[in-house]
Every structure is written in C-alpha cells, then in structure tokens.
Coordinates of C-alpha atoms and ligand atoms in Angstrom, one line a residue:
M23 CA 13.1 5.9 6.6
F24 CA 14.4 9.2 5.2
T25 CA 12.1 12.2 5.9
T26 CA 12.1 15.0 3.4
L27 CA 10.5 17.3 6.0
T28 CA 13.9 18.7 6.9
S29 CA 15.1 19.1 3.4
Q30 CA 14.5 22.8 3.4
L31 CA 14.3 25.0 6.5
I32 CA 12.6 28.4 6.7
L33 CA 13.1 29.7 10.1
G34 CA 12.7 33.1 11.8
P35 CA 10.2 35.2 13.8
C36 CA 6.6 35.8 12.9
S37 CA 7.4 39.6 12.7
A38 CA 10.5 41.6 12.5
E39 CA 10.2 43.6 15.8
S40 CA 13.6 45.2 16.0
R41 CA 17.0 45.0 14.4
E42 CA 18.3 43.4 17.6
Q43 CA 15.6 40.8 17.7
L44 CA 16.4 39.7 14.2
F45 CA 20.2 39.5 14.9
I46 CA 19.7 37.5 18.1
T47 CA 17.5 35.0 16.3
A48 CA 19.8 34.7 13.3
E49 CA 22.8 34.3 15.6
A50 CA 21.1 31.5 17.6
L51 CA 20.1 29.6 14.5
K52 CA 23.3 30.1 12.5
D53 CA 24.4 26.4 12.9
L54 CA 21.3 25.1 11.2
P55 CA 21.1 24.6 7.5
I56 CA 18.6 27.4 6.9
S57 CA 17.3 27.9 3.3
Y58 CA 15.6 31.2 4.1
F59 CA 15.6 33.4 7.2
R60 CA 12.0 34.6 7.5
A61 CA 10.4 37.7 9.2
G62 CA 7.1 39.4 8.5
I63 CA 7.4 43.1 7.9
W64 CA 3.9 43.8 6.7
K65 CA 1.6 41.8 8.9
P66 CA -1.9 40.8 7.8
R67 CA -4.0 41.3 11.0
T68 CA -7.5 39.9 11.3
R69 CA -8.7 42.9 13.4
P70 CA -7.5 46.5 13.1
G71 CA -5.6 48.1 15.9
H72 CA -2.9 45.5 16.3
F73 CA 0.8 45.6 15.4
E74 CA 1.0 45.7 11.6
G75 CA 4.7 45.4 11.1
Y76 CA 7.5 48.0 10.7
G77 CA 7.4 47.9 6.9
Q78 CA 10.2 49.5 5.0
E79 CA 12.2 50.1 8.2
A80 CA 12.2 46.4 9.0
L81 CA 13.2 45.6 5.4
A82 CA 16.5 47.3 6.0
W83 CA 17.1 45.1 9.2
L84 CA 16.4 42.0 7.2
L85 CA 18.9 43.0 4.6
E86 CA 21.5 43.6 7.3
V87 CA 20.9 40.0 8.6
K88 CA 21.3 38.7 5.0
K89 CA 24.6 40.4 4.7
A90 CA 26.0 39.6 8.2
Y91 CA 25.1 35.9 8.1
N92 CA 25.1 35.3 4.4
L93 CA 21.6 34.1 4.7
P94 CA 18.9 34.3 2.0
V95 CA 16.0 36.2 3.5
A96 CA 12.2 36.0 3.0
T97 CA 9.1 38.1 3.8
E98 CA 5.4 38.1 3.1
V99 CA 4.1 40.4 0.3
A100 CA 0.4 41.1 -0.2
S101 CA 0.2 44.2 -2.4
Q102 CA 1.9 45.8 -5.4
Q103 CA 3.7 48.2 -3.0
H104 CA 5.1 45.4 -0.9
M105 CA 6.3 43.5 -3.9
E106 CA 7.9 46.6 -5.4
A107 CA 9.8 47.2 -2.1
A108 CA 10.8 43.6 -1.7
L109 CA 12.1 43.4 -5.3
D110 CA 14.0 46.7 -5.0
A111 CA 15.6 45.6 -1.8
G112 CA 16.7 42.2 -3.3
I113 CA 14.7 40.0 -0.9
D114 CA 15.5 36.4 -2.0
M115 CA 12.1 34.9 -1.4
V116 CA 8.6 36.3 -1.0
W117 CA 5.8 34.3 0.4
I118 CA 2.1 34.8 -0.4
G119 CA 0.0 34.7 2.8
A120 CA -3.1 32.6 3.3
R121 CA -5.3 35.7 3.1
T122 CA -3.8 36.8 -0.2
T123 CA -3.8 33.4 -2.1
P124 CA -7.6 33.3 -2.5
N125 CA -7.7 36.6 -4.5
P126 CA -7.0 35.9 -8.2
F127 CA -6.8 39.6 -9.0
T128 CA -4.1 40.3 -6.4
I129 CA -2.2 37.1 -7.4
K130 CA -2.3 38.1 -11.1
C131 CA -0.9 41.5 -10.3
L132 CA 1.8 40.1 -8.0
A133 CA 2.7 37.4 -10.5
N134 CA 3.1 40.0 -13.3
M135 CA 5.6 41.9 -11.1
T136 CA 7.8 38.8 -10.8
R137 CA 8.2 38.5 -14.6
G138 CA 11.9 38.7 -15.5
T139 CA 13.1 38.8 -11.8
S140 CA 14.9 36.0 -9.9
V141 CA 12.8 36.2 -6.8
A142 CA 11.6 32.9 -5.4
V143 CA 7.9 32.6 -4.6
Y144 CA 6.3 30.4 -1.9
V145 CA 2.5 30.3 -1.9
K146 CA 0.7 29.5 1.3
N147 CA -2.6 27.6 1.0
P148 CA -5.7 29.8 1.0
V149 CA -7.5 30.1 4.4
N150 CA -10.4 28.2 2.9
A151 CA -10.1 24.5 2.0
D152 CA -9.9 24.8 -1.8
V153 CA -7.1 23.1 -3.5
N154 CA -8.0 24.8 -6.8
L155 CA -7.5 28.3 -5.4
W156 CA -4.1 27.2 -4.2
L157 CA -3.2 25.6 -7.5
G158 CA -4.5 28.6 -9.4
A159 CA -2.2 31.0 -7.5
L160 CA 0.8 28.7 -8.1
E161 CA -0.1 28.4 -11.8
R162 CA -0.2 32.2 -12.2
F163 CA 3.4 32.5 -10.7
H164 CA 4.6 29.6 -12.8
A165 CA 3.2 31.2 -16.0
A166 CA 5.0 34.4 -15.0
G167 CA 8.3 32.4 -15.2
V168 CA 9.1 32.1 -11.5
K169 CA 11.9 29.6 -11.3
E170 CA 11.8 28.7 -7.7
L171 CA 8.2 28.1 -6.9
A172 CA 6.9 26.2 -3.9
A173 CA 3.8 25.8 -1.8
I174 CA 3.4 26.1 2.0
H175 CA 0.8 24.1 3.9
R176 CA -0.4 26.2 6.9
G177 CA -3.8 24.7 7.5
F178 CA -7.4 25.9 6.9
T179 CA -10.1 27.7 8.8
S180 CA -12.5 25.2 10.1
P181 CA -15.4 25.6 12.5
Q182 CA -15.0 21.9 13.5
E183 CA -11.4 22.3 14.6
K184 CA -11.4 23.2 18.3
R185 CA -7.8 22.3 19.4
L186 CA -5.6 23.7 16.6
R187 CA -5.7 27.2 15.2
N188 CA -6.2 25.8 11.7
A189 CA -7.2 22.4 10.6
P190 CA -4.4 20.5 8.8
L191 CA -6.7 18.7 6.3
W192 CA -3.7 16.6 5.1
D193 CA -5.6 15.4 2.1
I194 CA -5.4 18.9 0.5
P195 CA -1.6 19.1 0.4
L196 CA -1.6 15.5 -0.8
A197 CA -4.1 16.3 -3.6
L198 CA -1.8 19.2 -4.6
K199 CA 1.2 16.8 -4.7
N200 CA -0.8 14.4 -6.8
Q201 CA -1.7 17.1 -9.3
W202 CA 1.8 18.7 -9.4
P203 CA 4.3 16.0 -8.2
D204 CA 7.4 18.1 -8.9
L205 CA 6.2 21.1 -6.9
P206 CA 7.9 21.3 -3.5
I207 CA 5.4 21.6 -0.6
L208 CA 6.6 22.8 2.8
H209 CA 4.8 22.3 6.0
D210 CA 4.2 25.2 8.4
P211 CA 3.1 23.7 11.7
S212 CA 3.3 27.0 13.6
H213 CA 0.2 28.5 11.9
I214 CA -1.6 25.2 12.1
A215 CA -0.8 24.7 15.8
G216 CA -1.5 28.2 17.1
N217 CA 0.3 27.0 20.3
K218 CA 3.7 25.5 20.5
R219 CA 2.5 22.5 22.6
W220 CA 0.9 21.0 19.5
L221 CA 4.1 21.2 17.3
P222 CA 5.6 17.8 18.2
G223 CA 2.4 16.0 17.3
L224 CA 2.0 17.8 14.0
L225 CA 5.6 17.2 13.1
A226 CA 5.2 13.5 13.8
E227 CA 2.3 13.3 11.4
A228 CA 3.9 15.6 8.7
K229 CA 7.1 13.6 8.6
R230 CA 5.3 10.6 7.2
L231 CA 4.0 12.6 4.3
P232 CA 5.8 13.8 1.2
F233 CA 6.7 17.3 2.4
N234 CA 9.8 18.9 1.1
G235 CA 10.6 21.3 3.9
L236 CA 9.5 23.1 7.0
M237 CA 8.6 26.7 7.9
L238 CA 8.8 27.3 11.7
E239 CA 8.4 30.5 13.6
V240 CA 11.2 31.2 16.0
H241 CA 11.5 34.1 18.4
P242 CA 14.1 34.7 21.1
E243 CA 11.4 35.6 23.7
P244 CA 8.1 34.2 22.4
E245 CA 6.1 35.4 25.4
K246 CA 6.9 39.0 24.5
A247 CA 6.3 38.6 20.7
L248 CA 4.1 41.3 19.1
T249 CA 2.4 38.7 16.9
D250 CA 1.6 35.0 17.4
P251 CA 3.2 34.7 20.8
N252 CA 1.8 31.3 21.7
Q253 CA 3.0 29.4 18.6
Q254 CA 6.6 30.8 18.3
V255 CA 9.4 28.7 19.8
R256 CA 12.8 29.7 21.3
P257 CA 15.8 28.8 19.1
A258 CA 16.8 26.0 21.5
L259 CA 13.4 24.3 21.2
C260 CA 13.5 24.8 17.4
K261 CA 16.8 22.9 17.3
R262 CA 15.4 20.2 19.5
L263 CA 12.3 19.7 17.3
I264 CA 14.5 19.5 14.2
D265 CA 17.0 17.2 15.9
N266 CA 14.2 14.9 16.9
L267 CA 13.0 14.6 13.3
T268 CA 16.5 13.7 12.1
Q269 CA 17.2 11.4 15.0
N270 CA 14.0 9.4 14.5
T271 CA 15.0 9.2 10.9
A272 CA 18.4 7.6 11.9
C273 CA 16.6 5.3 14.2
K274 CA 14.2 4.2 11.4
A275 CA 17.2 3.5 9.1
S276 CA 18.1 0.6 11.4
S277 CA 14.5 -0.8 11.1
L278 CA 14.7 -0.5 7.3
K279 CA 16.6 -3.8 7.0
H280 CA 14.1 -5.6 9.1
L281 CA 11.3 -4.1 7.0
A282 CA 12.9 -5.3 3.8
H283 CA 13.4 -8.8 5.3
L284 CA 9.8 -9.0 6.4
R285 CA 8.6 -7.8 2.9
Q286 CA 10.8 -10.6 1.3
Q287 CA 9.0 -13.1 3.5
I288 CA 5.6 -11.6 2.5
D289 CA 6.6 -11.9 -1.2
S290 CA 7.5 -15.6 -0.8
L291 CA 4.3 -16.3 1.2
D292 CA 2.2 -14.6 -1.5
S293 CA 3.9 -16.9 -4.1
L294 CA 3.0 -19.9 -2.0
L295 CA -0.6 -18.6 -1.6
L296 CA -0.9 -18.3 -5.4
K297 CA 0.7 -21.8 -5.9
T298 CA -1.9 -23.2 -3.5
L299 CA -4.7 -21.5 -5.4
Q300 CA -3.3 -22.9 -8.6
D301 CA -3.4 -26.4 -7.1
R302 CA -6.9 -25.8 -5.9
F303 CA -8.2 -24.6 -9.3
E304 CA -6.6 -27.6 -10.9
R305 CA -8.9 -29.8 -8.6
V306 CA -11.8 -27.5 -9.4
A307 CA -11.3 -28.2 -13.1
R308 CA -11.2 -32.0 -12.5
I309 CA -14.4 -31.7 -10.5
G310 CA -15.9 -29.6 -13.3
E311 CA -15.1 -32.4 -15.8
L312 CA -16.7 -35.0 -13.5
K313 CA -19.8 -32.8 -13.2
Q314 CA -19.9 -32.6 -16.9
T315 CA -19.7 -36.4 -17.5
T316 CA -22.2 -37.1 -14.8
N317 CA -24.5 -34.2 -15.9
M318 CA -24.4 -32.6 -12.5
Q319 CA -25.1 -28.9 -11.9
V320 CA -22.0 -26.7 -11.5
Y321 CA -23.4 -24.7 -8.6
Q322 CA -24.4 -26.9 -5.7
P323 CA -26.0 -24.9 -2.8
D324 CA -25.5 -27.7 -0.2
R325 CA -21.8 -27.9 -0.9
W326 CA -21.4 -24.2 -0.8
H327 CA -23.3 -24.0 2.5
E328 CA -21.1 -26.7 4.0
L329 CA -17.9 -25.1 2.7
R330 CA -18.9 -21.7 4.1
E331 CA -19.6 -23.2 7.6
H332 CA -16.4 -25.1 7.6
R333 CA -14.2 -22.1 6.5
K334 CA -16.0 -19.9 9.1
D335 CA -14.8 -22.4 11.8
L336 CA -11.3 -22.3 10.4
S337 CA -11.2 -18.5 10.7
G338 CA -11.0 -18.9 14.5
K339 CA -8.3 -21.5 14.3
F340 CA -6.1 -19.3 12.2
H341 CA -6.9 -16.1 14.0
L342 CA -8.4 -14.4 11.0
S343 CA -11.6 -12.4 11.0
E344 CA -14.7 -14.3 10.0
A345 CA -15.8 -11.6 7.7
F346 CA -12.4 -11.7 5.9
V347 CA -12.4 -15.5 5.5
L348 CA -16.0 -15.5 4.2
A349 CA -15.3 -12.7 1.7
L350 CA -12.2 -14.5 0.6
F351 CA -14.0 -17.8 0.0
E352 CA -16.9 -16.1 -1.7
C353 CA -14.4 -14.8 -4.1
I354 CA -12.7 -18.1 -4.6
H355 CA -16.0 -20.0 -4.9
Q356 CA -17.3 -17.5 -7.4
E357 CA -14.1 -18.0 -9.5
S358 CA -14.6 -21.8 -9.3
V359 CA -18.2 -21.6 -10.5
T360 CA -17.1 -19.4 -13.4
Q361 CA -14.3 -21.7 -14.4
Q362 CA -16.5 -24.8 -14.2
S363 CA -19.3 -23.0 -16.1
N364 CA -16.8 -22.3 -18.9
L365 CA -16.4 -26.1 -19.2
H366 CA -20.2 -26.3 -19.6
P367 CA -21.1 -23.4 -21.8
E368 CA -24.6 -24.7 -22.3
L369 CA -25.4 -24.7 -18.5
Ligands
PEP15 C1 3.1 34.3 8.6 O1 3.7 33.3 8.1 O2 3.6 35.0 9.4 C2 1.6 34.4 8.3 C3 1.0 35.5 8.6 O3 1.2 33.3 7.7 P1 -0.3 32.9 7.2 O4 -0.5 33.6 5.9 O5 -0.1 31.4 7.0 O6 -1.3 33.2 8.3
MN16 MN1 2.8 34.3 12.3

C-alpha cells in the first residue's frame, strides 16, 4: 500500500535559535527530499517570559539556508508585521499557527496581504476542535488567490487527552478532506505528541489516512532546545522515522498481490451467495403458489420459529455469531414473506 504521508516533507527546528543551529540541521537533512525547511522566528508562547524567537535577525539566517542549500523555507506568521517581513524577505511558505487560525479578523487581514504574491500558505488547525474555523481560514486564503494552499493537522486542545499534548481527533482532518478533497492536508505529529516517544505510534496511525505530507520538528540537540525540547528529534531519528514509513510501504506492496487474490475470492463467493439466494427465492415462490392454491396463510409462526431455532444451531457449526445469523435470516425471511404476499395481494 502506498502511503501519501511522505509525499511532502516539512522539516526543521521548532525555533531558529542561531545561524549555526539552522545550518547544522539543514546539513544533516540535506539528503531527504524536503519540500520546505521550517523554523519559527516569531514564537507564539502560551505564557509570557519565555523565548519568543529572534524575529528579523533569524529571518536573515533562514534566507542564508535557503541560498546555501537551495531549499524553500517556511516560517509562522501571526500578524501584519510578520507577514510584511516574510513577504519582503521572499520566504517561500508561511504557516498560520493554531492560535491564529481561530481569529477571522487576523486571517482576513493576513489573507488580504497575500493577494498578488506567490507565497504558499499552510494553515494549521485551530486549537479548538472546530472544522468550520479551519475551513473558514482556508477559504479566506483561497479567495485571496493563494495558489499553493494546504492544511496542517496538529491536534486539538482537549481536557480528556492525558497522554498526548494535543488530541489528534482524526475525524476532523477527515471531515475537512471530505469537504475539500483536493486540498492537501499534512500531519504534524510533533505538536500532537508533545514528546518524541509518541511519534512512532502517531505515524503508524496517520499513514493509514489520506494525509499528503508530514511536518516534523528536528533539532540537532533537542534537549537544549529553547522551545518544545521534548518533542523535537535529532536528524538521525527523523530519517529513521521517515525510512520506517517508506519501508513498511515497500513491505505492504508485496502483500498487495495477496490482498487482490483474496478479494477476487470474496467476489466469487459473493456471486455464489447470491446465486444460492436466487435458488432459495425460486423455492419460496413455488411454496407461495402452493399456499395460494391451498388457501394457506403466507406467514406461519410455527415454521418461522422452527427455522430460527435450526439456523441458530447452524451458527455454531459454521463458526458465525448467533446474532449475525439470526439477523441475516430475519432479513431473508422478511423478503420471503414480502414476495409471497405479492402473489396474494388480497392477504
Ligand atoms: C510550530 O509549528 O512551531 C507551532 C508553534 O505550531 P502550532 O501552531 O501547531 O502550535
Ligand atoms: Mn514547536
């Protein structure tokens, strides 16, 4: 099975902490097919008094990386001033953070600024589990003419979620996909996990879903990171995680033949099942005619009781659940009664 989770890779540190840190990370990742090298330069912090990013100074480092490695670069923008600076600098992609997406005023203002530019815009889901807020933000950028627009699933604040930093609530990105099938949706397990130990499990789940790429936070020395130290991974681990996704994919490719074969068998068995039902309903019709000529009632409770008990016994013999077998025969019996009643419209 081909996973689309690795179709687009956005990799890089949570925050740009120094020119050197960006260069070490980019160098370590240079063999991977990166779509965008990411680094936050204006950091949205929940509480004041923490590292808030190096701003304009870090923008210059990011541009140096772009030039040195010929890598498209991306950063988060949350205000008019950030967007202006990013557009002036020629940043290739800006992402809208989970705390900005829920504000339609800010989104409208940022969307207006993208008009007539070639900047790509990736919109993270809002912190709250509201697919319409996410959709609304995306629609505003779409209406402003953004050509490369995508969504990023980074999980949702949830008091019920104790293990992960944010609850994945997979149904929400799936609902967005249903509403807007052509829109690429990337998965950001770093901000869902909050701790790198949960990344493999999240990736295993995400690869079964129709994601179109991955955003992963990578830092040369995560334990010294100024933001999100627990969830960032070293470049070597990042490569292993990505390799695992593609290896499993290759492994699945060999199972694909087997799957197709089994499905063919299912198709033939289903045909046989329907042929058997056709034969059965042919007998049902003959019985119906007999009932008509002998003036017997179509529905005969004793027969139905006997049939039910007998089929219940058969369920064990064929290793099928009793509930399933009874439901199946209720359905078949109902259809038999309907067909026989149609022969006897007056009954
Ligand atoms: C980030 O990607 O660094 C970030 C702050 O993301 P989010 O908006 O998902 O919290
Ligand atoms: Mn982060």
